[in-house]
Short mmCIF file of C-alpha atoms and ligand atoms in Angstrom, two decimals:
data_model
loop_
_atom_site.label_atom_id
_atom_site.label_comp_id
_atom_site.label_asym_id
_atom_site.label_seq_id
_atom_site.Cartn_x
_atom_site.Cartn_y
_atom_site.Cartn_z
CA UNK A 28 0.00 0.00 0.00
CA UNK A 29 1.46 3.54 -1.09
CA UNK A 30 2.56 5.76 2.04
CA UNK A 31 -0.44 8.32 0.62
CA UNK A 32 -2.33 5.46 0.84
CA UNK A 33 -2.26 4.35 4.34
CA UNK A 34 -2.03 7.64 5.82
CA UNK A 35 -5.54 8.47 4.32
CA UNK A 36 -6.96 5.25 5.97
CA UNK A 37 -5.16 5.60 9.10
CA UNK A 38 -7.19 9.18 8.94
CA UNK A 39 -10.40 8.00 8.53
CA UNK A 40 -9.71 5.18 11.26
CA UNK A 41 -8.81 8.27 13.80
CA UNK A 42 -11.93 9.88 12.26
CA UNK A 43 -13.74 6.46 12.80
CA UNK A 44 -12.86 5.65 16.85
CA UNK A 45 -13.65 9.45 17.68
CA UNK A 46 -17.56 9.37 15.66
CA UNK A 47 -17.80 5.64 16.96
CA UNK A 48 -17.20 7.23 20.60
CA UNK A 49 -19.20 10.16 20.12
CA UNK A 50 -22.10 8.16 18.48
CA UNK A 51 -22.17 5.26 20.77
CA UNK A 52 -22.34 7.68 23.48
CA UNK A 53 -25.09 9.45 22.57
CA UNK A 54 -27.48 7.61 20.39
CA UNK A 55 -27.25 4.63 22.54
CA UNK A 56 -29.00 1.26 21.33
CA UNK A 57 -29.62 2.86 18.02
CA UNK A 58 -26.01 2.53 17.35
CA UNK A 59 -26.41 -1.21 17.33
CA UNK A 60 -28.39 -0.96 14.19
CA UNK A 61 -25.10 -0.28 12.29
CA UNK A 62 -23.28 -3.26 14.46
CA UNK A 63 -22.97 -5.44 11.06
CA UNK A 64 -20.26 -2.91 9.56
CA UNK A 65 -18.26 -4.48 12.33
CA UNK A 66 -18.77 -7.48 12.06
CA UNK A 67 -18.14 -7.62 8.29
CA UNK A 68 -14.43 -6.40 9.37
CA UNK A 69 -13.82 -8.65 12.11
CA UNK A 70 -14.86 -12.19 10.06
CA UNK A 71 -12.89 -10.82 7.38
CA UNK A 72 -9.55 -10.41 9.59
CA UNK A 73 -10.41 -13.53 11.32
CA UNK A 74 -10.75 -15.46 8.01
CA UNK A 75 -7.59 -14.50 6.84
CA UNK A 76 -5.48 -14.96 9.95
CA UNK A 77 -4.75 -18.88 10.06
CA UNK A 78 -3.92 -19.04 6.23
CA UNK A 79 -1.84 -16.15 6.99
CA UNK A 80 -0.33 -17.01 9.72
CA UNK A 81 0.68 -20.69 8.53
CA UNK A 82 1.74 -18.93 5.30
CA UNK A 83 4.19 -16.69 6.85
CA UNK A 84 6.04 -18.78 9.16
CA UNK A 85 6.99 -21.67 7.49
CA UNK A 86 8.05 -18.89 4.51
CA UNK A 87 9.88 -17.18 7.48
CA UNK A 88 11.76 -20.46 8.88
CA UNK A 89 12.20 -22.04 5.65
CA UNK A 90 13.70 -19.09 4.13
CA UNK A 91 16.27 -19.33 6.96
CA UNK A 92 18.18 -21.74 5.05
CA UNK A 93 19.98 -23.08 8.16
CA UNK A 94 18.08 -24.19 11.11
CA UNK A 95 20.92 -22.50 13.18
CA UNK A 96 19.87 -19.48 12.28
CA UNK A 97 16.25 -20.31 14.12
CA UNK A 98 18.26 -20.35 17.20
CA UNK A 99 19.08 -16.60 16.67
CA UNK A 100 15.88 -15.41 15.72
CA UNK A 101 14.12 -17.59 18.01
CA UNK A 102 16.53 -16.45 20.85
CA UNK A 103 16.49 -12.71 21.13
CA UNK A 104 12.71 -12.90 20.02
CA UNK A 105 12.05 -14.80 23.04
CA UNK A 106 14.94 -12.92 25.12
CA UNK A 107 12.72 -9.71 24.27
CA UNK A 108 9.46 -11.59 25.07
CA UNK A 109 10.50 -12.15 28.60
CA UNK A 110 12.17 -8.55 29.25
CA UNK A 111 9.51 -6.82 28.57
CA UNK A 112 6.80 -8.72 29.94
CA UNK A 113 8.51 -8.75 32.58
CA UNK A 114 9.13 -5.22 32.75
CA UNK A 115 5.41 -4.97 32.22
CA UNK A 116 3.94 -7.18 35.14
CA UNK A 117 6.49 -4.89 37.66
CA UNK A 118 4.82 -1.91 36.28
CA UNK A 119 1.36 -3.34 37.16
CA UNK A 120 2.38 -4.46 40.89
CA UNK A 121 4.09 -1.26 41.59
CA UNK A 122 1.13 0.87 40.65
CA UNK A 123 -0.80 -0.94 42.31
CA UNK A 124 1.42 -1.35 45.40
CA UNK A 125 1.00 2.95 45.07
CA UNK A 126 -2.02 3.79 44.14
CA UNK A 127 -3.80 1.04 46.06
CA UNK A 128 -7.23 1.17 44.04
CA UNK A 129 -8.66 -1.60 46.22
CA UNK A 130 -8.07 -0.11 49.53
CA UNK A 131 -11.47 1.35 50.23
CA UNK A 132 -14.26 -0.66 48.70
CA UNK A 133 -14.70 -3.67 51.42
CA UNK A 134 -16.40 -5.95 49.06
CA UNK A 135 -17.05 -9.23 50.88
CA UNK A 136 -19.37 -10.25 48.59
CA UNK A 137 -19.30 -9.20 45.11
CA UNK A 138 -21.66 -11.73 43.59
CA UNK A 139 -20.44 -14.43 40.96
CA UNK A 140 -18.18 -15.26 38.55
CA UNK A 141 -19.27 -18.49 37.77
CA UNK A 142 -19.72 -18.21 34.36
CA UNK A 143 -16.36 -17.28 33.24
CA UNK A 144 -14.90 -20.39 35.83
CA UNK A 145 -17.28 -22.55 33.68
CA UNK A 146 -16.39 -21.40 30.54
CA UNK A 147 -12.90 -21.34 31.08
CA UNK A 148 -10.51 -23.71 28.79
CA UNK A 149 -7.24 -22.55 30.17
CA UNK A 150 -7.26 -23.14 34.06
CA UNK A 151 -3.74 -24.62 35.08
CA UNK A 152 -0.37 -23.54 33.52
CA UNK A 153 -0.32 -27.76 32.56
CA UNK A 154 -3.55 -26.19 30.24
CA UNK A 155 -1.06 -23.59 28.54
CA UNK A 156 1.41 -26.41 27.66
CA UNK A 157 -1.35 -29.07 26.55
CA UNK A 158 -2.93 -26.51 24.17
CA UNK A 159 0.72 -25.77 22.14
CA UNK A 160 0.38 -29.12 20.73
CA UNK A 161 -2.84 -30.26 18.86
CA UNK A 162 -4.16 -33.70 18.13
CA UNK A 163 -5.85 -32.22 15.20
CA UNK A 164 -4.25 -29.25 13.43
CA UNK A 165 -7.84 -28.74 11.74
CA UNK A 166 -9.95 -28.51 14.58
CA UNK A 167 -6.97 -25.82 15.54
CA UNK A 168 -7.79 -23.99 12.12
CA UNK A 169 -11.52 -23.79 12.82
CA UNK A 170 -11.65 -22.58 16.14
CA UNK A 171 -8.31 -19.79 15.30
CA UNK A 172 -6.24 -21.65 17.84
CA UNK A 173 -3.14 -20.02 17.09
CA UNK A 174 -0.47 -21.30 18.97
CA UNK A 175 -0.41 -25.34 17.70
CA UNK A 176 -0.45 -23.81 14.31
CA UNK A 177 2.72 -21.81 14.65
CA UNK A 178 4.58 -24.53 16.88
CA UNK A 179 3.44 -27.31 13.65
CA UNK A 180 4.61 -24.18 10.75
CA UNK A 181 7.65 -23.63 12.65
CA UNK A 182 8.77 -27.66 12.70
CA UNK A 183 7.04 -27.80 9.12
CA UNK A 184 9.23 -24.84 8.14
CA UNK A 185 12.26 -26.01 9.82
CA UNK A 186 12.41 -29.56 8.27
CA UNK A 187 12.39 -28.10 3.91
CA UNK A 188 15.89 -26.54 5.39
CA UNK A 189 16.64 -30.53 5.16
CA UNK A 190 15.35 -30.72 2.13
CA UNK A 191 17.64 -28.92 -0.65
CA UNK A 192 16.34 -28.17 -4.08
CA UNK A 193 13.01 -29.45 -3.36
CA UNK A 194 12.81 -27.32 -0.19
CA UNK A 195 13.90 -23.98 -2.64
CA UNK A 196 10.11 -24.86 -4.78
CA UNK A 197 7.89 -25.09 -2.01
CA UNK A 198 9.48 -21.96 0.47
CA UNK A 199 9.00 -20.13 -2.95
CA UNK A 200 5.50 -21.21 -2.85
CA UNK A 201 5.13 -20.25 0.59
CA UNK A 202 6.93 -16.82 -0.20
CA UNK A 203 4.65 -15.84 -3.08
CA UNK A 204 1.21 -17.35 -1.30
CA UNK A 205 2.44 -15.34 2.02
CA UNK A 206 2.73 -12.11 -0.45
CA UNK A 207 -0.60 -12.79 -1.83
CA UNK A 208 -2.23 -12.89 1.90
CA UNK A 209 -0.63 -9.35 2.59
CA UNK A 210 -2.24 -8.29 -0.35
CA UNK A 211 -5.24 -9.00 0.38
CA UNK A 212 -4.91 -7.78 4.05
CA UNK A 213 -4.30 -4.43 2.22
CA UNK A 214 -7.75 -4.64 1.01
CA UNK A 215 -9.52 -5.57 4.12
CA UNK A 216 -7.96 -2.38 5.48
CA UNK A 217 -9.70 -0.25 3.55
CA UNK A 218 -12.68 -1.88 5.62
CA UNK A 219 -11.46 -0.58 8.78
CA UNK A 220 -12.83 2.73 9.13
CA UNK A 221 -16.48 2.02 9.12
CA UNK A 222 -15.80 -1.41 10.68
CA UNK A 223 -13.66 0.14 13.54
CA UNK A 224 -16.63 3.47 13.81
CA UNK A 225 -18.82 0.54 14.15
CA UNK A 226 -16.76 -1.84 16.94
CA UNK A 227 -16.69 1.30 18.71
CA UNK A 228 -20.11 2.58 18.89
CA UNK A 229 -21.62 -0.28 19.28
CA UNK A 230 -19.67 -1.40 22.41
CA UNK A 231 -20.22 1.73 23.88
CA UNK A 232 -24.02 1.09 23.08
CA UNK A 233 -24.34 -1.87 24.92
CA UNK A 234 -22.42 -0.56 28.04
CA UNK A 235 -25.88 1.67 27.86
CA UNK A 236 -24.68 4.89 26.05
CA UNK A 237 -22.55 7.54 27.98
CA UNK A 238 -24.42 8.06 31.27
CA UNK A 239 -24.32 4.13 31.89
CA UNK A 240 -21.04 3.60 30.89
CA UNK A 241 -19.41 6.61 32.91
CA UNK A 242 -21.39 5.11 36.00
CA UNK A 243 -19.67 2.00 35.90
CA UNK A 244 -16.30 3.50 35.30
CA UNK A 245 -16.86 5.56 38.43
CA UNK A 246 -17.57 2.58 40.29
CA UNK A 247 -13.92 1.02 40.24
CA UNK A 248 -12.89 4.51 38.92
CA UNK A 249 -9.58 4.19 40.70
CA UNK A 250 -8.51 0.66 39.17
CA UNK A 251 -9.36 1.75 35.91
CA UNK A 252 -7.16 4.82 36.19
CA UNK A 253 -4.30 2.73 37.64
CA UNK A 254 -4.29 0.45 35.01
CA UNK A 255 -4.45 3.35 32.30
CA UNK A 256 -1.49 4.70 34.08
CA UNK A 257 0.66 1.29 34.29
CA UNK A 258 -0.30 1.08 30.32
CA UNK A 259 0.56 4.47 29.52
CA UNK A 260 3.99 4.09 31.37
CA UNK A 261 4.73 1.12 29.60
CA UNK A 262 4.05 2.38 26.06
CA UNK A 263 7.01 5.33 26.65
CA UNK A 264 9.18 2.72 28.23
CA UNK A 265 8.66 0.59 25.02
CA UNK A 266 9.27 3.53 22.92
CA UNK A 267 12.16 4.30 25.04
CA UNK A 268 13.23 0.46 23.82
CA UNK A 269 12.18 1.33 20.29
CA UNK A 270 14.52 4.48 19.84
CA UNK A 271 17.70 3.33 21.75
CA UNK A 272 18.04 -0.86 20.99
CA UNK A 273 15.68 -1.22 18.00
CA UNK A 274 17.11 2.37 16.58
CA UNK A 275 14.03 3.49 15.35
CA UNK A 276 11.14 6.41 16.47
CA UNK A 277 8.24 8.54 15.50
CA UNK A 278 7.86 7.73 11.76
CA UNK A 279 7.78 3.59 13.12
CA UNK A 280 5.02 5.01 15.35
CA UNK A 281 2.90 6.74 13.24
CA UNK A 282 3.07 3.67 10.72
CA UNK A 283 2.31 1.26 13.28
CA UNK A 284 -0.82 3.62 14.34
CA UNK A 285 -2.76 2.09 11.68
CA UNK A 286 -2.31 -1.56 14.14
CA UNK A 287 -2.33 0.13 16.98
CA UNK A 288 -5.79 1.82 16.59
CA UNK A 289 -6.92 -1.93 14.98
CA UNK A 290 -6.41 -2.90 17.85
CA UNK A 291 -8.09 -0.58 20.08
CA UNK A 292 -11.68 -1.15 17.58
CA UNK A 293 -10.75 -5.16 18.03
CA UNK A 294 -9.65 -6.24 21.38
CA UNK A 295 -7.85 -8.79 19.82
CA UNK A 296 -4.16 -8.91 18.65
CA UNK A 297 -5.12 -11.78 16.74
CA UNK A 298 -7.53 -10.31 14.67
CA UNK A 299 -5.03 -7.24 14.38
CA UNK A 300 -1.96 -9.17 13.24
CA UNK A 301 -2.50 -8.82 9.63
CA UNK A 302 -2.63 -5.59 9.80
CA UNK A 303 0.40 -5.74 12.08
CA UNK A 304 1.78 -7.47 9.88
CA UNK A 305 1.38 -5.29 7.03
CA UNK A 306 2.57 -1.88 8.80
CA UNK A 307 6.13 -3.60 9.48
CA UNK A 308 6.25 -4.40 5.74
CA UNK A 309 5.63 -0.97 5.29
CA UNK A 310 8.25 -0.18 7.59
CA UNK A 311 11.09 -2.29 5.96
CA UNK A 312 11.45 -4.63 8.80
CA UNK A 313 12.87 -7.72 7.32
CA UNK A 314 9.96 -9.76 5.87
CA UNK A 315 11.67 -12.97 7.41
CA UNK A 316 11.72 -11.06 11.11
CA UNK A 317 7.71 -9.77 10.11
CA UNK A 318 6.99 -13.43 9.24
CA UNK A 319 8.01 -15.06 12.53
CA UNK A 320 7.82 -12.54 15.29
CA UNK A 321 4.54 -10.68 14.55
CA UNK A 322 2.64 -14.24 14.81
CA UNK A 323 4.15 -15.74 17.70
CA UNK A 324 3.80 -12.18 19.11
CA UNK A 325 0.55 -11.91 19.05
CA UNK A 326 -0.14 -15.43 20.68
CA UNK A 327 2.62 -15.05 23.19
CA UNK A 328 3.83 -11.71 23.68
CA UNK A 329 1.04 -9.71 25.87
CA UNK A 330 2.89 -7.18 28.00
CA UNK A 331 -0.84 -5.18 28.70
CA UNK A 332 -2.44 -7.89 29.54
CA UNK A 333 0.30 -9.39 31.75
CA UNK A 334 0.39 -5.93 33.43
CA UNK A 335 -3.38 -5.91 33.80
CA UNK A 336 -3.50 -9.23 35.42
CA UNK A 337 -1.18 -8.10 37.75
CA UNK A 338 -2.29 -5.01 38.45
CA UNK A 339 -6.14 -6.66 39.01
CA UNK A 340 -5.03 -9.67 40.97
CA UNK A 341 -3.65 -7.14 43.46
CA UNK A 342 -6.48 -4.77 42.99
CA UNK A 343 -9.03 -7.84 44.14
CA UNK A 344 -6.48 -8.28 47.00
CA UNK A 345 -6.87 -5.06 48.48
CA UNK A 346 -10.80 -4.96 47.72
CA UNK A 347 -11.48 -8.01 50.21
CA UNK A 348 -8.99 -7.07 52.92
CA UNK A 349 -6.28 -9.35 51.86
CA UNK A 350 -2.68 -8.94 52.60
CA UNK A 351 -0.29 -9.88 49.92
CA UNK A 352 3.54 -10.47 50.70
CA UNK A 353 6.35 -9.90 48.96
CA UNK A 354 6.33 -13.61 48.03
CA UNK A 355 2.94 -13.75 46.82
CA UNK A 356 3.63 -10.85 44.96
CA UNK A 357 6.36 -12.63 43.29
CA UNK A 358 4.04 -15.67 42.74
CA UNK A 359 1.41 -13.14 41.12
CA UNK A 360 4.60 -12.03 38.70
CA UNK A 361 5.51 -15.62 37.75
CA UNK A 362 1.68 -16.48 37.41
CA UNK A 363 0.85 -13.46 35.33
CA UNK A 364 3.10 -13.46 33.34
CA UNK A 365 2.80 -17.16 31.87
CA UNK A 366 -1.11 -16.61 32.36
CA UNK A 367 -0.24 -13.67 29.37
CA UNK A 368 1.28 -15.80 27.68
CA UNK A 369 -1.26 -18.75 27.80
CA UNK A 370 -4.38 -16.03 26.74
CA UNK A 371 -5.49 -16.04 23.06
CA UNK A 372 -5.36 -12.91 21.67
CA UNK A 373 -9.55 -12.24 21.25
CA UNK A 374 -11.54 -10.09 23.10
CA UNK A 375 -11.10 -10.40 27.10
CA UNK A 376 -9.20 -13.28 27.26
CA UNK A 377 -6.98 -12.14 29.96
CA UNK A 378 -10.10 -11.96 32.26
CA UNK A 379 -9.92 -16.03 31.78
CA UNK A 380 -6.48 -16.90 32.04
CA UNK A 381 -6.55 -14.75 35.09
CA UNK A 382 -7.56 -17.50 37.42
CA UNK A 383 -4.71 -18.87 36.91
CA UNK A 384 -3.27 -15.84 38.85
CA UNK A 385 -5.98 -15.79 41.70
CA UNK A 386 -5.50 -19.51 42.12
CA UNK A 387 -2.23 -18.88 42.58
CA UNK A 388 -2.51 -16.91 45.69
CA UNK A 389 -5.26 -18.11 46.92
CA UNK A 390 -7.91 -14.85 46.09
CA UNK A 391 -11.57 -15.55 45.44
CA UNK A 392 -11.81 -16.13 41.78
CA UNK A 393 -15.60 -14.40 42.18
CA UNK A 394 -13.05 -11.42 42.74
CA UNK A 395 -13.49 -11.31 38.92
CA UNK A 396 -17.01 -10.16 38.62
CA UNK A 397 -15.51 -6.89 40.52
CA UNK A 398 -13.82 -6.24 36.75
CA UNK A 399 -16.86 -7.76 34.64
CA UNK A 400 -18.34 -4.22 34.32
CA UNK A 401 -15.29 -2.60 33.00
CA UNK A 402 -13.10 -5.38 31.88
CA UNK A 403 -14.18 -4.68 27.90
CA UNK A 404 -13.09 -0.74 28.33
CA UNK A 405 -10.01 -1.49 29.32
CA UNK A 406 -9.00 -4.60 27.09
CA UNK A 407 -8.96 -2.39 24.20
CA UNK A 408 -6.14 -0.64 25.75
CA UNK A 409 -4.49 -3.23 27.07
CA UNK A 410 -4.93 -4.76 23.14
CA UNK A 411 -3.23 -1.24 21.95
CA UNK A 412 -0.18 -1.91 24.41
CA UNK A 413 0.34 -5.94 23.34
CA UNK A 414 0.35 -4.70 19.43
CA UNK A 415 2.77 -2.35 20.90
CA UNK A 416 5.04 -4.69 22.40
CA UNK A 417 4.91 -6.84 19.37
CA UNK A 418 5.60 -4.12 17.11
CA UNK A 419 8.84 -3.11 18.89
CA UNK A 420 9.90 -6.66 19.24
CA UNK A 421 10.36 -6.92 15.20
CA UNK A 422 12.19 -3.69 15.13
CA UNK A 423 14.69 -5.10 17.93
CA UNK A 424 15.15 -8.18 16.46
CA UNK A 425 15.37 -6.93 13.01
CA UNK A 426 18.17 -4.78 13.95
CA UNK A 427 19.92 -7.75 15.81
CA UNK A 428 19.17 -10.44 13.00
CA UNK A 429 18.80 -8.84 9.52
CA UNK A 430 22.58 -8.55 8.79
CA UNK A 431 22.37 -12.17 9.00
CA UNK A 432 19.56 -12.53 7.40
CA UNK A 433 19.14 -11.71 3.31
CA UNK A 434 15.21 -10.72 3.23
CA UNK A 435 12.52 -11.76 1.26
CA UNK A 436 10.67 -10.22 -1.45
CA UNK A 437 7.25 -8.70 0.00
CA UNK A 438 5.31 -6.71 -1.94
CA UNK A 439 6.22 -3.35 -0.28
CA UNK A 440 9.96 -4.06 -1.14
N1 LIG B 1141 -7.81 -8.93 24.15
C1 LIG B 1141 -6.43 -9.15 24.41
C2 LIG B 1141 -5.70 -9.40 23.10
O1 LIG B 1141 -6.28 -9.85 22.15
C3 LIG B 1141 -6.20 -10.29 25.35
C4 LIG B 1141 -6.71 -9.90 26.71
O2 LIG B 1141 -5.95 -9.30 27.47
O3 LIG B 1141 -7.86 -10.14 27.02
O4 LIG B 1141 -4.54 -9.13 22.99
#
């Protein structure tokens, strides 16, 4: 897509979330008449993202050329992974430990979160492990499992390396059918004005309109602003990542804006990646670096929502009267941090994975319900920050690995 091109869109996307806001607020219900716009957008990201993702990692590894290499991509992507998530969950339990959101609201009884416990795949970090591999790579495809399909594209990739000449057809295959996905993800964006106006409004709708909504911010007004304020830290800290190791700034930024706002109308880094994907192409990152950190990113890499889960395991703490140590604390870092990891990138799946986290330290998981009211506000920033993190990532490690690595042809090269 020409520069022109996307900066037009990535106007009418600002122009999109602000009307979607200011509609949703106002009009209410009636917004919901208009819901389908979204919905359009959304099944056409989701469509796209398995072929897409299956498409550009086994291009990605198999273009490699020497599985050795993997270990160098894989390495500081992972090495990165675990900084800054890291980095993130400390921001969460320091705020926290600060601000203290929870301190005055006694709840004892904050009704039930049974539903969610019911509902809920991923309970025990065993759960995260069982769900990398699947016994049917298929039933992965249909239901946008993610994570088996990278692991299976990443061995899949790995083993043409072995293969020679015949390995050279079908990672040219893979090349060309990966290019061919991007270029179609270039159409779907010019869906994402209306569909993102539309995400918007109609979320805000079915909070109940502005009055509604602003009621139940107010209500756990001080978590929601310390979680803002954890997010908000970590997005300069990433930048601050960004400018000095990955050696790039503003103009990666404002190209990335197009994702990050994607996000934002989404909740879901899954349903962003294409478009992720396609804003580091625009950015010359290394197509090989785009092709295998973006995906495994956006399955793995969740720095918001690790920070969130931190920062509201801690919040529920303080809400019942419960003293947390230092060594729970560090049991709520460990556990948050691979509960990040295990959530799928779709709409509120941190809220989920974070009984792994309350579990952990022994919290009532009905804690949760405390968060039900708000928990869809603040996922869409949360969302924002993961893109984020994901987005730097590939400009660290394409600075660290693209010397070694000759890129790939992609259509915006
Ligand atoms: N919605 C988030 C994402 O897709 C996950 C979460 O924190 O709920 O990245």
């Amino acid at each position: 897509m020409s520069q022109k091109h996307s900066l037009f869109i990535l106007y009418a996307i600002i122009t999109g979330v602000i009307s979607g806001i200011i509609t949703g607020w106002f009009f209410g219900t009636t917004m919901l008449k208009f819901s389908w716009m979204g919905t359009v957008f959304l099944n056409a990201l989701k469509g796209i993202i398995v072929p897409l993702v299956f498409t550009s990692v086994v291009s990605s590894v198999a273009s490699l050329g020497d599985i050795r290499k993997l270990g160098r991509l894989g390495g500081i992507t992972v090495a990165y992974y675990f900084v800054t998530t890291s980095l993130a969950v400390i921001i969460g339990l320091v705020a926290v430990n600060i601000i203290k959101p929870g301190a005055n609201l006694h709840f004892n009884d904050v009704g039930s979160a049974d539903a969610i416990i019911n509902n809920n795949e991923i309970a025990t970090l065993s759960d995260i492990l069982i769900s990398m591999v699947s016994p049917n790579l298929f039933a992965s495809a249909a239901n946008t499992q993610v994570l088996p399909i990278i692991l299976f594209s990443v061995l899949f990739g790995a083993a043409f390396t072995t293969l020679e000449k015949q390995g050279n057809t079908v990672n040219e295959f893979f090349t060309g059918a990966n290019n061919a996905m991007l270029k179609l993800v270039g159409w779907i964006m010019y869906l994402a004005p209306l569909g993102i106006f539309s995400l918007v409004s109609a979320r805000i709708a079915k909070a109940g309109g502005g009055d509604a909504f602003l009621k139940e911010v107010i209500g756990v007004g001080l978590h929601v602003a310390t979680v803002l304020s954890g997010l908000a830290i970590h997005f300069i800290i990433l930048f601050i990542i960004l400018f000095f190791i990955g050696r790039r700034g503003f103009s990666y930024l404002s190209t990335m804006l197009n994702a990050l706002l994607t996000a934002f109308g989404t909740a879901s880094s899954s349903a962003t990646l294409p478009i992720t994907m396609e804003c580091a192409d625009e950015s010359k990152i290394n197509g090989k670096v785009t092709r295998f950190t973006l995906p495994l990113g956006s399955t793995i890499n969740m720095d918001g929502t690790a920070l969130y889960e931190a920062a509201a395991a801690l919040f529920i703490a303080q809400a019942y009267g419960i003293e947390l140590g230092v060594g729970q604390q560090v049991i709520v870092f460990i556990t948050a941090t691979l509960a990040a990891i295990g959530a799928a990138g779709i709409p509120e799946a941190g809220l989920v994975t974070m009984i792994i986290v309350l579990n952990a330290v022994g919290l009532p998981t009905d804690g949760i319900a405390l968060l039900l009211t708000v928990d869809w506000f603040l996922d869409r920033f949360r969302t924002s920050i993961n893109v984020w993190g994901d987005a730097v990532g590939a400009a660290v490690v394409d600075r660290y690995t693209s010397a070694a690595l000759p890129d790939v042809e992609t259509k915006n090269k």
